[in-house]
């Protein structure tokens, strides 16, 4: 069983004072011993968050990165810069990046490669739309997004990813996948990972994301192939976030 991981994705939310609140509360919290915690904060808060989380069990993540190492790319942020301010993880292929910012599978692959090159752990996000699910194509779409990245990587690189299944129709909508729906896709992902190599299936952390909350986290996390959560809205309230962390232990 991979180590459980609860990752908070603040998206374009939060403040410096919320960073301090989280740092303090996570330092004081009595978290389950078998648990990893991560916080993905907006770029301007990374450095403060790195300091605020230093005395805690939580590690720091960013929400995206450039596919380029450096240069004339106004507004972009490189993987090296993220490393320099203390990030160890980075989200890649979040559905909001795919739909709002036009990142297709090849853009996602380029960012995964950059993250791996600089030693960041990519948290590769996958998920189908409601239309795709209703057409009976949910699993095919999700496995296709996985293969678009993993087929292009070396075996050793595949071992350095975290995977997050986030059905698009469940993100920020309050509509959570049922534990059975989420488990079915997670099991399919695990089977596909096993076809690359058994060790990969056993060790890759498969997170569920999409309206995970304090009151539904335990039953989702109890599923055999759900190893943790990628939490959006509920990661902005410290009590909710800590409650989700407790359910993962
Ligand atoms: P949500 O977001 O928990 O607010 O649905 C999850 C995510 O987009 O990572």
Coordinates of C-alpha atoms and ligand atoms in Angstrom, one line a residue:
X1 CA 0.0 0.0 0.0
X2 CA 1.5 3.4 -1.0
X3 CA 1.8 6.0 1.8
X4 CA -1.4 8.1 2.0
X5 CA -1.0 11.6 0.7
X6 CA -3.4 14.5 1.3
X7 CA -2.5 17.5 -0.9
X8 CA -4.3 20.8 -0.7
X9 CA -4.7 22.8 -3.9
X10 CA -5.5 26.4 -3.0
X11 CA -5.9 27.4 -6.7
X12 CA -6.0 31.2 -7.0
X13 CA -7.1 31.7 -3.4
X14 CA -5.5 32.4 0.0
X15 CA -3.4 35.1 1.5
X16 CA -0.2 35.6 3.4
X17 CA -2.1 35.4 6.7
X18 CA -3.7 32.1 5.6
X19 CA -0.2 30.7 5.0
X20 CA 0.7 31.7 8.6
X21 CA -2.5 30.1 10.0
X22 CA -1.8 26.8 8.1
X23 CA 1.9 26.8 9.2
X24 CA 0.9 27.3 12.9
X25 CA -1.9 24.8 12.8
X26 CA 0.1 22.1 11.0
X27 CA 3.0 22.5 13.4
X28 CA 0.6 22.0 16.3
X29 CA -1.5 19.2 14.7
X30 CA -1.2 15.6 15.9
X31 CA -1.3 14.0 12.4
X32 CA -1.5 10.2 11.7
X33 CA 2.0 8.8 11.6
X34 CA 1.4 7.1 8.2
X35 CA 0.5 10.2 6.2
X36 CA 2.2 12.7 3.8
X37 CA 0.7 16.2 3.6
X38 CA 1.3 18.7 0.9
X39 CA 0.1 22.3 0.2
X40 CA 0.0 23.7 -3.3
X41 CA -0.1 27.5 -2.9
X42 CA -0.1 30.3 -5.5
X43 CA 3.4 31.4 -6.7
X44 CA 3.7 34.6 -4.6
X45 CA 3.1 32.7 -1.4
X46 CA 5.6 29.9 -2.0
X47 CA 8.5 31.4 -0.2
X48 CA 6.5 32.3 2.9
X49 CA 4.9 29.0 2.8
X50 CA 8.2 27.3 2.6
X51 CA 9.2 29.0 5.9
X52 CA 5.8 28.5 7.5
X53 CA 5.8 24.8 6.8
X54 CA 9.4 24.2 7.8
X55 CA 8.5 23.0 11.3
X56 CA 5.6 20.9 10.1
X57 CA 5.1 17.5 8.3
X58 CA 3.8 19.3 5.2
X59 CA 5.8 19.7 2.0
X60 CA 5.3 22.5 -0.4
X61 CA 3.9 22.3 -4.0
X62 CA 3.2 24.6 -6.8
X63 CA 0.2 24.5 -9.2
X64 CA 1.9 24.6 -12.6
X65 CA 5.3 25.3 -14.2
X66 CA 6.7 26.4 -17.5
X67 CA 7.7 23.8 -20.1
X68 CA 10.9 25.8 -20.6
X69 CA 14.0 26.0 -18.4
X70 CA 14.5 29.8 -18.7
X71 CA 14.3 32.7 -21.1
X72 CA 12.0 35.3 -22.7
X73 CA 8.7 33.8 -21.5
X74 CA 7.0 36.7 -19.8
X75 CA 4.8 35.7 -16.9
X76 CA 6.0 32.1 -16.8
X77 CA 7.7 30.4 -13.8
X78 CA 10.3 27.7 -14.3
X79 CA 10.8 24.4 -12.4
X80 CA 14.2 25.6 -11.2
X81 CA 12.6 28.6 -9.6
X82 CA 10.1 26.5 -7.8
X83 CA 12.8 24.3 -6.5
X84 CA 14.8 27.3 -5.3
X85 CA 11.9 28.5 -3.1
X86 CA 11.4 25.1 -1.6
X87 CA 8.7 23.4 -3.6
X88 CA 9.1 19.6 -4.0
X89 CA 5.9 18.9 -5.9
X90 CA 4.0 20.5 -8.8
X91 CA 0.5 19.9 -10.2
X92 CA 0.5 19.1 -13.9
X93 CA -2.5 18.8 -16.2
X94 CA -5.1 20.0 -13.7
X95 CA -8.4 20.1 -15.6
X96 CA -8.5 23.9 -15.1
X97 CA -5.2 24.2 -16.9
X98 CA -6.4 21.8 -19.6
X99 CA -9.8 23.6 -20.2
X100 CA -9.1 27.3 -19.3
X101 CA -5.5 27.5 -20.5
X102 CA -5.6 25.1 -23.4
X103 CA -3.0 22.6 -22.1
X104 CA -3.3 19.5 -24.2
X105 CA -1.7 16.1 -23.6
X106 CA 1.6 17.2 -25.3
X107 CA 1.7 20.4 -23.2
X108 CA 1.1 18.2 -20.1
X109 CA 3.9 15.8 -21.1
X110 CA 6.4 18.7 -21.7
X111 CA 5.7 20.0 -18.2
X112 CA 6.0 16.6 -16.6
X113 CA 9.4 16.2 -18.3
X114 CA 10.5 19.6 -17.0
X115 CA 9.4 18.8 -13.5
X116 CA 11.3 15.5 -13.6
X117 CA 14.4 17.2 -15.0
X118 CA 14.6 19.5 -12.1
X119 CA 13.7 16.9 -9.4
X120 CA 10.2 18.0 -8.7
X121 CA 7.5 15.4 -8.3
X122 CA 4.8 15.9 -10.8
X123 CA 1.3 15.3 -9.6
X124 CA -0.3 14.3 -12.9
X125 CA -4.0 15.1 -12.9
X126 CA -6.5 13.1 -15.1
X127 CA -10.2 13.3 -15.4
X128 CA -13.2 12.9 -17.8
X129 CA -15.9 15.5 -18.4
X130 CA -19.6 14.7 -17.6
X131 CA -20.3 14.3 -21.3
X132 CA -17.5 11.8 -21.7
X133 CA -18.8 9.8 -18.6
X134 CA -22.4 9.9 -19.9
X135 CA -21.2 8.5 -23.2
X136 CA -19.5 5.6 -21.4
X137 CA -16.0 6.8 -22.3
X138 CA -14.9 7.9 -18.8
X139 CA -12.3 5.2 -18.2
X140 CA -11.0 5.3 -21.8
X141 CA -10.4 9.1 -21.6
X142 CA -8.6 8.8 -18.2
X143 CA -6.5 5.9 -19.3
X144 CA -5.7 7.7 -22.6
X145 CA -4.5 10.8 -20.6
X146 CA -2.3 8.5 -18.5
X147 CA -0.8 6.8 -21.5
X148 CA -0.1 10.1 -23.3
X149 CA 2.4 10.8 -20.6
X150 CA 3.6 7.5 -19.3
X151 CA 4.2 5.9 -22.7
X152 CA 6.7 8.7 -23.5
X153 CA 8.7 8.4 -20.2
X154 CA 11.6 6.1 -19.3
X155 CA 10.7 3.3 -16.7
X156 CA 12.7 5.1 -14.0
X157 CA 10.8 8.4 -14.6
X158 CA 7.4 6.7 -14.3
X159 CA 8.3 5.8 -10.7
X160 CA 8.6 9.5 -9.8
X161 CA 5.0 10.6 -10.4
X162 CA 1.9 10.9 -8.3
X163 CA -1.4 10.5 -10.1
X164 CA -4.6 12.3 -9.3
X165 CA -7.9 11.2 -10.7
X166 CA -10.2 14.2 -10.7
X167 CA -13.5 13.8 -12.6
X168 CA -14.1 17.2 -14.1
X169 CA -17.8 17.1 -13.2
X170 CA -16.9 16.8 -9.5
X171 CA -14.4 19.6 -9.2
X172 CA -15.7 22.6 -7.3
X173 CA -19.3 21.5 -7.9
X174 CA -20.1 19.9 -4.6
X175 CA -20.9 16.7 -6.6
X176 CA -18.5 14.1 -5.5
X177 CA -17.9 10.8 -7.3
X178 CA -19.4 8.0 -5.2
X179 CA -16.7 5.8 -3.6
X180 CA -17.6 3.1 -6.0
X181 CA -17.3 5.3 -9.1
X182 CA -13.9 6.6 -7.9
X183 CA -12.7 3.1 -6.9
X184 CA -13.6 1.7 -10.4
X185 CA -11.4 4.3 -12.2
X186 CA -8.6 4.0 -9.6
X187 CA -8.6 0.2 -10.1
X188 CA -8.4 0.7 -13.9
X189 CA -5.5 3.1 -13.4
X190 CA -3.7 0.6 -11.1
X191 CA -4.2 -2.2 -13.7
X192 CA -2.7 0.0 -16.4
X193 CA 0.2 0.9 -14.2
X194 CA 0.8 -2.8 -13.5
X195 CA 1.0 -3.3 -17.3
X196 CA 4.0 -1.0 -17.3
X197 CA 5.5 -2.8 -14.3
X198 CA 4.2 -4.4 -11.2
X199 CA 6.4 -2.3 -8.9
X200 CA 4.9 0.8 -10.4
X201 CA 1.4 -0.2 -9.6
X202 CA 2.3 -1.1 -6.0
X203 CA 4.1 2.1 -5.2
X204 CA 2.3 4.9 -7.1
X205 CA 0.1 7.1 -5.0
X206 CA -3.3 7.4 -6.6
X207 CA -5.2 10.4 -5.3
X208 CA -8.9 11.2 -5.7
X209 CA -9.9 14.8 -6.2
X210 CA -13.3 16.5 -6.7
X211 CA -15.3 17.9 -3.9
X212 CA -13.5 15.9 -1.2
X213 CA -14.6 17.2 2.1
X214 CA -14.4 16.4 5.8
X215 CA -17.7 14.5 5.7
X216 CA -17.0 12.3 2.7
X217 CA -13.2 11.8 2.8
X218 CA -13.2 8.8 5.1
X219 CA -15.4 6.6 2.8
X220 CA -13.5 7.7 -0.3
X221 CA -10.1 7.0 1.4
X222 CA -11.3 3.6 2.6
X223 CA -11.4 2.4 -1.0
X224 CA -8.6 -0.1 -1.7
X225 CA -7.1 1.9 -4.6
X226 CA -7.6 5.4 -3.3
X227 CA -4.3 6.4 -1.6
X228 CA -5.1 10.0 -0.8
X229 CA -6.8 13.2 -1.9
X230 CA -6.2 16.3 -3.9
X231 CA -8.4 18.8 -2.1
X232 CA -9.5 22.1 -3.5
X233 CA -12.2 24.1 -1.7
X234 CA -11.9 22.3 1.6
X235 CA -8.1 22.9 1.7
X236 CA -8.8 26.6 2.4
X237 CA -10.2 26.0 5.8
X238 CA -7.7 24.6 8.3
X239 CA -10.3 22.7 10.4
X240 CA -11.6 20.9 7.3
X241 CA -8.2 20.2 5.9
X242 CA -7.0 18.7 9.2
X243 CA -10.1 16.6 9.5
X244 CA -9.5 15.2 6.0
X245 CA -5.9 14.5 7.0
X246 CA -7.2 12.6 10.1
X247 CA -9.5 10.5 7.9
X248 CA -6.5 9.4 5.8
X249 CA -4.6 7.9 8.8
Ligands
LIG1 P1 -12.4 20.8 -5.2 O1 -11.2 20.9 -6.2 O2 -12.0 20.0 -4.0 O3 -12.8 22.2 -4.8 O4 -13.5 20.1 -6.0 C1 -10.3 19.8 -6.4 C2 -9.2 20.2 -7.3 O5 -9.5 20.9 -8.4 O6 -8.0 19.9 -7.2

